[in-house]
Amino acid sequence: MKYLLQRLAFYALTAWAAITINFVIPRLMPGDPVQALINRFQGQLSTRAIDSLRTLFGLDDEKSLWQQYLDYWGNLFRGDLGTSFTFFPTGVGEIIGQSLPWTLALMGVTTIVSFVLGTVIGIYTGWRRGSWLDGMLPVTTFISSIPYFWLGLLSISLFAVQWRIFPASGGHDAGVVPGLSWEFISSALYHATLPAITIVISAVAGWILGMRNMMVSVSSEDYVLVAQAKGLSERRVMVAYAARNAILPNISNFALSLGFIVGGTLLVEMVFSYPGIGYVLFQAVGAKDYPLMQGVFLIITLAVLAANLLADLAYMALDPRTRREA
Amino acid sequence: MAQPTDVVLTATEAAPRPARRDRFRFLRNPKTVTGLVILAGFVLMAIAGPWLAPHDPSARGPELLQPPSWEHPFGTTQTGQDIFSQILVGARGVLVVGLTAALIAGVLSVVIGVTAGYLGGVGDDVLSSVSNIFLVIPGLPLIIIIASFLPDTSDLAIAAIIGLTGWAWGARVLRAQTLSLRARDYVQAAKATGESTPRIIVFELLPNLTAVIASGFIGTVIFAVLANITLAFIGVADISDWNWGTVLFWAQSNQALAQGAWWWFVPAGLCIALLGTALALINFGIDEFINPRLRSPGKEDRSVKMRIGFTPVVRRDYPSDTAPAPGGEAGTDTGNDDGNDDGNDDDNDGGGSGSGDSGGDSGAGDQPGTGPAGATDQRKEANR
Amino acid sequence: MNGPVLEISGLNVDYGLGDAAVRAVRDIDLTLNRGEILGLAGESGSGKSTLAYAITRLLPPPGVITGGHVRYRPAEGGPADRNGDALKAGTGGAGVDILELGPEQLRAFRWQEISLVFQGAMNSLNPVHSVRSQLTDVLVAHRPEMSRAARNERAAELLSLVGIPADRLGSYPHQLSGGMRQRVMIAMALALEPEIVLLDEPTTALDVVMQRQILRQLVRLREELGFSVVFITHDISLLLEFSDRIAIMYGGRIVEQAAAKDIYRDARHPYSHGLLHSFPALHGPRRELTGIPGSPPDLKGMPTGCAFHPRCPKAIAPCSERVPALAPAGPGNRTVACWLHTEHRSGDS
């Protein structure tokens, strides 16, 4: 319990830090960014958007910094993330609300699939060290070095342009109305296949390498030798003794790498124009839509924190040493 | 984020103070060598690229969107620019940003990680919380946000952003390593004799952290290269500077995909992947240096399976030992002057012949009494 | 009942393959008799642990067994008869050569016939499984017919055998003290009532009081259950106290082998003598501690002739030239490999 409380406190601290960073960044900008934006949009910005921007950049002269900070928190708690000016007058919260499910589905499924797949392959390659599987390592290293988005470009050009097997962009057919209909779901799955395969191929290589090295390290632990001495079945030694211990650090790494994976996944969305948060971020960046960018960053961070918490719970369930009662 | 310290510590235990002759052992690791050779190629490209480039990367030409040819090895863009020249010229930006960012991050991680590990107590708690926070906040989105707020997105600014946000992983590993080193006898001894803290850190701790620092540095270079290219690709970085990300940006925004112009984006991606592979290979070498368990058994005979828990039986004839030893003197030589014999020993180590710690781990001199007949006459029994 | 249960002959072990190989154990001949405690002593690097792991084929890479036989002779109607066909396949009239067993036969053989208690109790237990699960998985593997309830009952019984209350079955290794963990290991080693228990420095990590407590318990259990023991340690005073016979190793060879009391009274090999005078005896008259000058030989640069001669205070001319063979030396079936005690013959062991 103590361990869990410590972790929760840490996540609360991290959430606070991320939110505060979000508050600070725009205020560190030199010059008058709002004027620059007004010029850029040549009077197409409404007064409301300009007000929202002044608040964002902390250019409200009447308010102290502290007051601005309190207001910022107040808005957050009301779910008010400001107004996007590319999708004016839609609120940032609403845009994120629409795109988040797409991202969660794509990212959640692919992350779990690649972690499980990579871990299982890693267990075998690490256990059967010195077999032909080791010959695959250079290939795996090469694949893990390929940027996600470039693999995305490659798969589009092959499987969507060269051979028209999968759609090149979008989340569903334009003619289908989103809803709980079979038509929509099948269309969404069809559109998600290519991005999902791209992400899994990019991500799985890293998990294979990590888990393999962990297996190799753990295999020379005394308790694995004891297990062999006991004449247990190969399967039992590999799974219950070696893999069961090797997976613990791999779960820690999983949590730590989430931030990185999320970054890569967002880019795959951009390449595929997939209607998730990554694509929204891409559009926001292109249009210098600061409120939207910030909202996206905040949501991504909170989602990563939540995923970390889940990884922590998994770790606690798997390692009796963290279950120690105080 | 559950206790990766465990991992680091087990790796640490396997790393005693490396003997001097072991320091450069990883340079003989084939993975490291491959990585270094590829990296050297890219470094050369970064230095000489702009002079080697056959064309001005930005100059438009008459041949539009042409596939690779002798004139344009990587083909041309929609406006007739030579992609081969863009790749050559772009290497410099990629490496400069990667190295600068890793340098900034490296310095920060050493300062924060070693201080935290050495100080312990509240100082450690604060510093490691800060680095954990930076670890958990997704790096790429943060970098994108900061970069798009900045008016100046030159290479140097990008490198600074990546460096300032990407130090946490290194700091974390260094902290764990320092913690374990701090408890070692020789550090305690230095403390007891009244050496000053900075002196202990610089002369006792840092030399033993070199491998970890190097591995962290290379890891950060990989991250920085990817981040930099990503920023260029989504158009946040200055697109007038050529780097591989910019090439991809133009390819993407000019619908290279839909036009089937694979040559526009394939070379840049391959270069990124190749550079990443090279750096990863160097890091594998360092990992194997830090954690001997990962070392492959080396130039092993493929017909003999080395497997934990099932010692192979390979019957072999030894000449009778109990008879006077032929050529025994050569054997005694190897045994007696360990210090001067480095050259010989090291050559044998190159194959990484030993990974166990049971005495046979550092290669082998000639065995006394083992004549050439004993060494070559091996009968292998298919024992399994 | 006193015949040999394990016969090691001509055993050689290398680290590494081909030209890079280092020979760690050389031409070992050793017999373990039924019901006895055989002590194996020597400095670190003498090859004693290598020998123990080689016997069971558990030597981790890059260890390779390069020659010899390890013949196991089960008692008539003893545990080996219970042990299915896998083992019988390899059983001639002369017992089983462990070095000839295939992986599956080896699995069936292990723990059933020879179990081990390892050095370093801290890492021998799997940190993520409970004591119960680690005690019962042996039973699952070797006694598939046992019911879950019977297995749990047996696990509890084993724990009480080593003086640990049965309610610790649910504990995890990190919740146990070092002494308790080593007792759990011993309980585990006895789970299948094997013929032979190999102890590799079983108590080195423990304090002196705990050491003796655990060893006494083992001796008592041996009397009850009648297994044979190979006890490996660098602490010769423990061996003198607890073992029947002692074999002393140096540079990968056995240099002397005799009854414990004979070694204590009259060690023949100068190395045994030196080893004996490096430890204070806990019982008996006081002796002067002299120790042995110099350090153990490097496996990759073994001295010619007798490996001990550079450190030997009594070295004579042939010592640096020829390796003395292990030869009978006096009554009580004792053997010694030393030119001081043999005729100057070119031995062919």
PDB file of C-alpha atoms in Angstrom, chain C residues 75-287:
ATOM      1  CA  ALA C  75      20.913 -48.993  -4.604  1.00  0.00           C
ATOM      2  CA  GLU C  76      19.013 -52.196  -5.333  1.00  0.00           C
ATOM      3  CA  GLY C  77      15.352 -51.336  -4.997  1.00  0.00           C
ATOM      4  CA  GLY C  78      16.439 -47.796  -4.265  1.00  0.00           C
ATOM      5  CA  PRO C  79      15.004 -44.578  -5.654  1.00  0.00           C
ATOM      6  CA  ALA C  80      16.326 -45.222  -9.153  1.00  0.00           C
ATOM      7  CA  ASP C  81      13.893 -48.062  -9.564  1.00  0.00           C
ATOM      8  CA  ARG C  82      11.075 -45.701  -8.873  1.00  0.00           C
ATOM      9  CA  ASN C  83      12.283 -43.379 -11.502  1.00  0.00           C
ATOM     10  CA  GLY C  84      10.492 -44.346 -14.648  1.00  0.00           C
ATOM     11  CA  ASP C  85      11.841 -45.529 -17.947  1.00  0.00           C
ATOM     12  CA  ALA C  86      13.724 -42.399 -18.857  1.00  0.00           C
ATOM     13  CA  LEU C  87      16.547 -43.347 -16.559  1.00  0.00           C
ATOM     14  CA  LYS C  88      16.405 -47.054 -17.070  1.00  0.00           C
ATOM     15  CA  ALA C  89      17.196 -46.524 -20.718  1.00  0.00           C
ATOM     16  CA  GLY C  90      20.634 -45.366 -19.681  1.00  0.00           C
ATOM     17  CA  THR C  91      21.033 -47.916 -16.928  1.00  0.00           C
ATOM     18  CA  GLY C  92      23.226 -50.854 -17.673  1.00  0.00           C
ATOM     19  CA  GLY C  93      24.156 -53.309 -15.008  1.00  0.00           C
ATOM     20  CA  ALA C  94      26.954 -50.929 -14.048  1.00  0.00           C
ATOM     21  CA  GLY C  95      24.760 -47.949 -13.242  1.00  0.00           C
ATOM     22  CA  VAL C  96      24.251 -44.757 -15.235  1.00  0.00           C
ATOM     23  CA  ASP C  97      26.970 -42.611 -16.756  1.00  0.00           C
ATOM     24  CA  ILE C  98      25.646 -39.125 -16.118  1.00  0.00           C
ATOM     25  CA  LEU C  99      27.791 -37.779 -18.930  1.00  0.00           C
ATOM     26  CA  GLU C 100      25.919 -39.946 -21.412  1.00  0.00           C
ATOM     27  CA  LEU C 101      22.416 -38.835 -20.460  1.00  0.00           C
ATOM     28  CA  GLY C 102      20.331 -36.851 -22.910  1.00  0.00           C
ATOM     29  CA  PRO C 103      18.486 -33.711 -21.755  1.00  0.00           C
ATOM     30  CA  GLU C 104      15.215 -35.453 -20.887  1.00  0.00           C
ATOM     31  CA  GLN C 105      16.951 -38.299 -19.080  1.00  0.00           C
ATOM     32  CA  LEU C 106      19.008 -35.724 -17.250  1.00  0.00           C
ATOM     33  CA  ARG C 107      15.892 -33.880 -16.160  1.00  0.00           C
ATOM     34  CA  ALA C 108      14.370 -37.055 -14.794  1.00  0.00           C
ATOM     35  CA  PHE C 109      17.624 -37.960 -13.080  1.00  0.00           C
ATOM     36  CA  ARG C 110      18.222 -34.622 -11.414  1.00  0.00           C
ATOM     37  CA  TRP C 111      16.984 -34.006  -7.908  1.00  0.00           C
ATOM     38  CA  GLN C 112      15.536 -37.504  -7.914  1.00  0.00           C
ATOM     39  CA  GLU C 113      19.011 -39.000  -7.522  1.00  0.00           C
ATOM     40  CA  ILE C 114      21.314 -36.046  -6.870  1.00  0.00           C
ATOM     41  CA  SER C 115      20.150 -32.786  -5.390  1.00  0.00           C
ATOM     42  CA  LEU C 116      22.170 -29.700  -4.615  1.00  0.00           C
ATOM     43  CA  VAL C 117      22.382 -26.977  -2.046  1.00  0.00           C
ATOM     44  CA  PHE C 118      24.065 -24.026  -3.675  1.00  0.00           C
ATOM     45  CA  GLN C 119      26.482 -21.429  -2.584  1.00  0.00           C
ATOM     46  CA  GLY C 120      24.791 -18.119  -1.846  1.00  0.00           C
ATOM     47  CA  ALA C 121      21.388 -18.754  -0.373  1.00  0.00           C
ATOM     48  CA  MET C 122      20.386 -15.226  -1.314  1.00  0.00           C
ATOM     49  CA  ASN C 123      20.089 -15.890  -5.012  1.00  0.00           C
ATOM     50  CA  SER C 124      19.188 -19.553  -5.059  1.00  0.00           C
ATOM     51  CA  LEU C 125      15.524 -18.933  -4.419  1.00  0.00           C
ATOM     52  CA  ASN C 126      13.333 -17.399  -7.054  1.00  0.00           C
ATOM     53  CA  PRO C 127      12.334 -13.999  -5.625  1.00  0.00           C
ATOM     54  CA  VAL C 128       8.894 -13.910  -7.231  1.00  0.00           C
ATOM     55  CA  HIS C 129       7.567 -17.268  -6.105  1.00  0.00           C
ATOM     56  CA  SER C 130       6.513 -18.358  -2.653  1.00  0.00           C
ATOM     57  CA  VAL C 131       8.368 -21.029  -0.724  1.00  0.00           C
ATOM     58  CA  ARG C 132       5.429 -23.338  -1.277  1.00  0.00           C
ATOM     59  CA  SER C 133       5.512 -22.992  -5.012  1.00  0.00           C
ATOM     60  CA  GLN C 134       9.259 -23.618  -5.127  1.00  0.00           C
ATOM     61  CA  LEU C 135       8.999 -26.682  -2.923  1.00  0.00           C
ATOM     62  CA  THR C 136       6.081 -28.181  -4.772  1.00  0.00           C
ATOM     63  CA  ASP C 137       7.236 -27.608  -8.331  1.00  0.00           C
ATOM     64  CA  VAL C 138       9.825 -30.341  -7.849  1.00  0.00           C
ATOM     65  CA  LEU C 139       6.995 -32.675  -6.898  1.00  0.00           C
ATOM     66  CA  VAL C 140       4.944 -31.582  -9.884  1.00  0.00           C
ATOM     67  CA  ALA C 141       7.850 -32.413 -12.168  1.00  0.00           C
ATOM     68  CA  HIS C 142       8.927 -35.691 -10.614  1.00  0.00           C
ATOM     69  CA  ARG C 143       5.796 -37.030  -8.962  1.00  0.00           C
ATOM     70  CA  PRO C 144       3.041 -36.145 -11.414  1.00  0.00           C
ATOM     71  CA  GLU C 145       0.721 -38.600  -9.694  1.00  0.00           C
ATOM     72  CA  MET C 146       0.687 -36.615  -6.450  1.00  0.00           C
ATOM     73  CA  SER C 147      -2.404 -34.568  -5.720  1.00  0.00           C
ATOM     74  CA  ARG C 148      -2.177 -30.907  -4.894  1.00  0.00           C
ATOM     75  CA  ALA C 149      -3.140 -31.584  -1.291  1.00  0.00           C
ATOM     76  CA  ALA C 150      -0.472 -34.256  -0.980  1.00  0.00           C
ATOM     77  CA  ARG C 151       2.121 -31.909  -2.406  1.00  0.00           C
ATOM     78  CA  ASN C 152       1.242 -29.183   0.038  1.00  0.00           C
ATOM     79  CA  GLU C 153       1.353 -31.656   2.875  1.00  0.00           C
ATOM     80  CA  ARG C 154       4.775 -32.851   1.763  1.00  0.00           C
ATOM     81  CA  ALA C 155       6.015 -29.252   1.514  1.00  0.00           C
ATOM     82  CA  ALA C 156       4.910 -28.569   5.084  1.00  0.00           C
ATOM     83  CA  GLU C 157       6.549 -31.775   6.228  1.00  0.00           C
ATOM     84  CA  LEU C 158       9.813 -30.799   4.530  1.00  0.00           C
ATOM     85  CA  LEU C 159       9.834 -27.429   6.202  1.00  0.00           C
ATOM     86  CA  SER C 160       9.295 -28.940   9.622  1.00  0.00           C
ATOM     87  CA  LEU C 161      12.147 -31.330   8.856  1.00  0.00           C
ATOM     88  CA  VAL C 162      14.516 -28.373   8.833  1.00  0.00           C
ATOM     89  CA  GLY C 163      12.826 -26.660  11.736  1.00  0.00           C
ATOM     90  CA  ILE C 164      10.758 -24.044   9.959  1.00  0.00           C
ATOM     91  CA  PRO C 165       7.094 -23.696  10.922  1.00  0.00           C
ATOM     92  CA  ALA C 166       4.725 -24.695   8.143  1.00  0.00           C
ATOM     93  CA  ASP C 167       3.074 -21.281   8.118  1.00  0.00           C
ATOM     94  CA  ARG C 168       6.135 -19.925   6.311  1.00  0.00           C
ATOM     95  CA  LEU C 169       5.049 -21.816   3.199  1.00  0.00           C
ATOM     96  CA  GLY C 170       3.313 -18.726   1.907  1.00  0.00           C
ATOM     97  CA  SER C 171       6.351 -16.527   2.497  1.00  0.00           C
ATOM     98  CA  TYR C 172       8.483 -15.081  -0.260  1.00  0.00           C
ATOM     99  CA  PRO C 173      12.267 -15.336  -0.151  1.00  0.00           C
ATOM    100  CA  HIS C 174      12.726 -11.675   0.744  1.00  0.00           C
ATOM    101  CA  GLN C 175      10.698 -12.248   3.891  1.00  0.00           C
ATOM    102  CA  LEU C 176      13.095 -14.899   5.184  1.00  0.00           C
ATOM    103  CA  SER C 177      16.437 -14.501   6.909  1.00  0.00           C
ATOM    104  CA  GLY C 178      19.615 -15.861   5.314  1.00  0.00           C
ATOM    105  CA  GLY C 179      19.663 -18.900   7.596  1.00  0.00           C
ATOM    106  CA  MET C 180      16.023 -19.681   6.878  1.00  0.00           C
ATOM    107  CA  ARG C 181      16.570 -19.425   3.158  1.00  0.00           C
ATOM    108  CA  GLN C 182      19.399 -21.908   3.335  1.00  0.00           C
ATOM    109  CA  ARG C 183      17.206 -24.249   5.379  1.00  0.00           C
ATOM    110  CA  VAL C 184      14.511 -23.950   2.751  1.00  0.00           C
ATOM    111  CA  MET C 185      17.109 -24.921   0.175  1.00  0.00           C
ATOM    112  CA  ILE C 186      18.033 -27.954   2.256  1.00  0.00           C
ATOM    113  CA  ALA C 187      14.389 -28.907   2.659  1.00  0.00           C
ATOM    114  CA  MET C 188      14.041 -28.586  -1.086  1.00  0.00           C
ATOM    115  CA  ALA C 189      17.087 -30.760  -1.665  1.00  0.00           C
ATOM    116  CA  LEU C 190      15.498 -33.524   0.405  1.00  0.00           C
ATOM    117  CA  ALA C 191      12.096 -33.286  -1.248  1.00  0.00           C
ATOM    118  CA  LEU C 192      12.531 -36.429  -3.353  1.00  0.00           C
ATOM    119  CA  GLU C 193      14.738 -38.267  -0.871  1.00  0.00           C
ATOM    120  CA  PRO C 194      17.683 -38.435  -3.261  1.00  0.00           C
ATOM    121  CA  GLU C 195      20.629 -40.779  -2.907  1.00  0.00           C
ATOM    122  CA  ILE C 196      23.155 -37.972  -3.015  1.00  0.00           C
ATOM    123  CA  VAL C 197      23.091 -34.387  -1.794  1.00  0.00           C
ATOM    124  CA  LEU C 198      25.768 -32.038  -3.085  1.00  0.00           C
ATOM    125  CA  LEU C 199      26.547 -29.120  -0.800  1.00  0.00           C
ATOM    126  CA  ASP C 200      28.480 -26.307  -2.414  1.00  0.00           C
ATOM    127  CA  GLU C 201      29.715 -23.931   0.278  1.00  0.00           C
ATOM    128  CA  PRO C 202      26.256 -24.189   1.807  1.00  0.00           C
ATOM    129  CA  THR C 203      26.944 -22.055   4.823  1.00  0.00           C
ATOM    130  CA  THR C 204      29.586 -19.596   3.707  1.00  0.00           C
ATOM    131  CA  ALA C 205      27.234 -16.634   3.789  1.00  0.00           C
ATOM    132  CA  LEU C 206      26.029 -17.409   7.297  1.00  0.00           C
ATOM    133  CA  ASP C 207      27.460 -16.641  10.692  1.00  0.00           C
ATOM    134  CA  VAL C 208      29.429 -19.292  12.530  1.00  0.00           C
ATOM    135  CA  VAL C 209      26.687 -20.285  14.954  1.00  0.00           C
ATOM    136  CA  MET C 210      24.159 -20.676  12.178  1.00  0.00           C
ATOM    137  CA  GLN C 211      26.693 -22.644  10.105  1.00  0.00           C
ATOM    138  CA  ARG C 212      27.120 -25.317  12.711  1.00  0.00           C
ATOM    139  CA  GLN C 213      23.447 -25.437  13.566  1.00  0.00           C
ATOM    140  CA  ILE C 214      22.546 -26.103   9.961  1.00  0.00           C
ATOM    141  CA  LEU C 215      25.312 -28.634   9.419  1.00  0.00           C
ATOM    142  CA  ARG C 216      24.379 -30.578  12.564  1.00  0.00           C
ATOM    143  CA  GLN C 217      20.851 -30.695  11.301  1.00  0.00           C
ATOM    144  CA  LEU C 218      22.081 -32.058   7.997  1.00  0.00           C
ATOM    145  CA  VAL C 219      24.142 -34.760   9.668  1.00  0.00           C
ATOM    146  CA  ARG C 220      21.128 -35.751  11.704  1.00  0.00           C
ATOM    147  CA  LEU C 221      18.929 -35.843   8.617  1.00  0.00           C
ATOM    148  CA  ARG C 222      21.498 -37.965   6.851  1.00  0.00           C
ATOM    149  CA  GLU C 223      21.310 -40.485   9.654  1.00  0.00           C
ATOM    150  CA  GLU C 224      17.528 -40.529   9.378  1.00  0.00           C
ATOM    151  CA  LEU C 225      17.233 -40.612   5.618  1.00  0.00           C
ATOM    152  CA  GLY C 226      20.486 -42.312   4.670  1.00  0.00           C
ATOM    153  CA  PHE C 227      21.659 -40.183   1.775  1.00  0.00           C
ATOM    154  CA  SER C 228      25.281 -39.605   0.823  1.00  0.00           C
ATOM    155  CA  VAL C 229      26.805 -36.153   0.864  1.00  0.00           C
ATOM    156  CA  VAL C 230      29.491 -34.358  -1.098  1.00  0.00           C
ATOM    157  CA  PHE C 231      30.377 -31.331   0.983  1.00  0.00           C
ATOM    158  CA  ILE C 232      32.423 -28.631  -0.734  1.00  0.00           C
ATOM    159  CA  THR C 233      34.012 -25.838   1.248  1.00  0.00           C
ATOM    160  CA  HIS C 234      37.226 -23.923   1.622  1.00  0.00           C
ATOM    161  CA  ASP C 235      36.791 -24.186   5.389  1.00  0.00           C
ATOM    162  CA  ILE C 236      38.698 -27.337   6.213  1.00  0.00           C
ATOM    163  CA  SER C 237      37.879 -27.138   9.906  1.00  0.00           C
ATOM    164  CA  LEU C 238      34.199 -27.649   9.036  1.00  0.00           C
ATOM    165  CA  LEU C 239      35.138 -30.663   6.950  1.00  0.00           C
ATOM    166  CA  LEU C 240      37.221 -32.194   9.710  1.00  0.00           C
ATOM    167  CA  GLU C 241      34.255 -31.893  11.986  1.00  0.00           C
ATOM    168  CA  PHE C 242      31.491 -33.081   9.707  1.00  0.00           C
ATOM    169  CA  SER C 243      32.855 -35.359   7.015  1.00  0.00           C
ATOM    170  CA  ASP C 244      33.956 -38.967   6.940  1.00  0.00           C
ATOM    171  CA  ARG C 245      36.452 -38.633   4.156  1.00  0.00           C
ATOM    172  CA  ILE C 246      38.186 -35.634   2.655  1.00  0.00           C
ATOM    173  CA  ALA C 247      39.574 -35.010  -0.801  1.00  0.00           C
ATOM    174  CA  ILE C 248      41.829 -32.009  -1.177  1.00  0.00           C
ATOM    175  CA  MET C 249      42.065 -30.237  -4.528  1.00  0.00           C
ATOM    176  CA  TYR C 250      44.773 -28.031  -5.906  1.00  0.00           C
ATOM    177  CA  GLY C 251      45.096 -26.620  -9.413  1.00  0.00           C
ATOM    178  CA  GLY C 252      42.225 -28.736 -10.727  1.00  0.00           C
ATOM    179  CA  ARG C 253      43.532 -32.029  -9.366  1.00  0.00           C
ATOM    180  CA  ILE C 254      42.968 -34.059  -6.260  1.00  0.00           C
ATOM    181  CA  VAL C 255      46.220 -34.011  -4.354  1.00  0.00           C
ATOM    182  CA  GLU C 256      45.233 -36.050  -1.344  1.00  0.00           C
ATOM    183  CA  GLN C 257      42.334 -38.164  -0.295  1.00  0.00           C
ATOM    184  CA  ALA C 258      41.930 -39.863   3.071  1.00  0.00           C
ATOM    185  CA  ALA C 259      39.675 -40.352   6.053  1.00  0.00           C
ATOM    186  CA  ALA C 260      39.010 -37.085   7.863  1.00  0.00           C
ATOM    187  CA  LYS C 261      40.790 -38.200  10.982  1.00  0.00           C
ATOM    188  CA  ASP C 262      43.846 -39.296   9.009  1.00  0.00           C
ATOM    189  CA  ILE C 263      44.040 -35.919   7.292  1.00  0.00           C
ATOM    190  CA  TYR C 264      43.761 -34.208  10.626  1.00  0.00           C
ATOM    191  CA  ARG C 265      46.365 -36.338  12.327  1.00  0.00           C
ATOM    192  CA  ASP C 266      48.775 -36.765   9.527  1.00  0.00           C
ATOM    193  CA  ALA C 267      48.302 -34.851   6.315  1.00  0.00           C
ATOM    194  CA  ARG C 268      50.746 -36.178   3.764  1.00  0.00           C
ATOM    195  CA  HIS C 269      50.658 -33.640   1.004  1.00  0.00           C
ATOM    196  CA  PRO C 270      52.440 -30.397   1.892  1.00  0.00           C
ATOM    197  CA  TYR C 271      49.447 -28.485   0.532  1.00  0.00           C
ATOM    198  CA  SER C 272      46.992 -30.332   2.771  1.00  0.00           C
ATOM    199  CA  HIS C 273      49.323 -29.657   5.604  1.00  0.00           C
ATOM    200  CA  GLY C 274      49.411 -25.976   4.781  1.00  0.00           C
ATOM    201  CA  LEU C 275      45.634 -25.802   4.375  1.00  0.00           C
ATOM    202  CA  LEU C 276      45.157 -27.486   7.707  1.00  0.00           C
ATOM    203  CA  HIS C 277      47.335 -24.931   9.388  1.00  0.00           C
ATOM    204  CA  SER C 278      45.544 -21.982   7.843  1.00  0.00           C
ATOM    205  CA  PHE C 279      42.437 -22.420   9.954  1.00  0.00           C
ATOM    206  CA  PRO C 280      42.158 -22.510  13.709  1.00  0.00           C
ATOM    207  CA  ALA C 281      40.659 -25.791  14.844  1.00  0.00           C
ATOM    208  CA  LEU C 282      37.589 -25.377  16.984  1.00  0.00           C
ATOM    209  CA  HIS C 283      38.195 -28.589  18.821  1.00  0.00           C
ATOM    210  CA  GLY C 284      41.306 -30.402  19.946  1.00  0.00           C
ATOM    211  CA  PRO C 285      44.683 -29.061  20.877  1.00  0.00           C
ATOM    212  CA  ARG C 286      45.915 -25.701  19.684  1.00  0.00           C
ATOM    213  CA  ARG C 287      48.134 -25.619  16.697  1.00  0.00           C
TER     214      ARG C 287
END
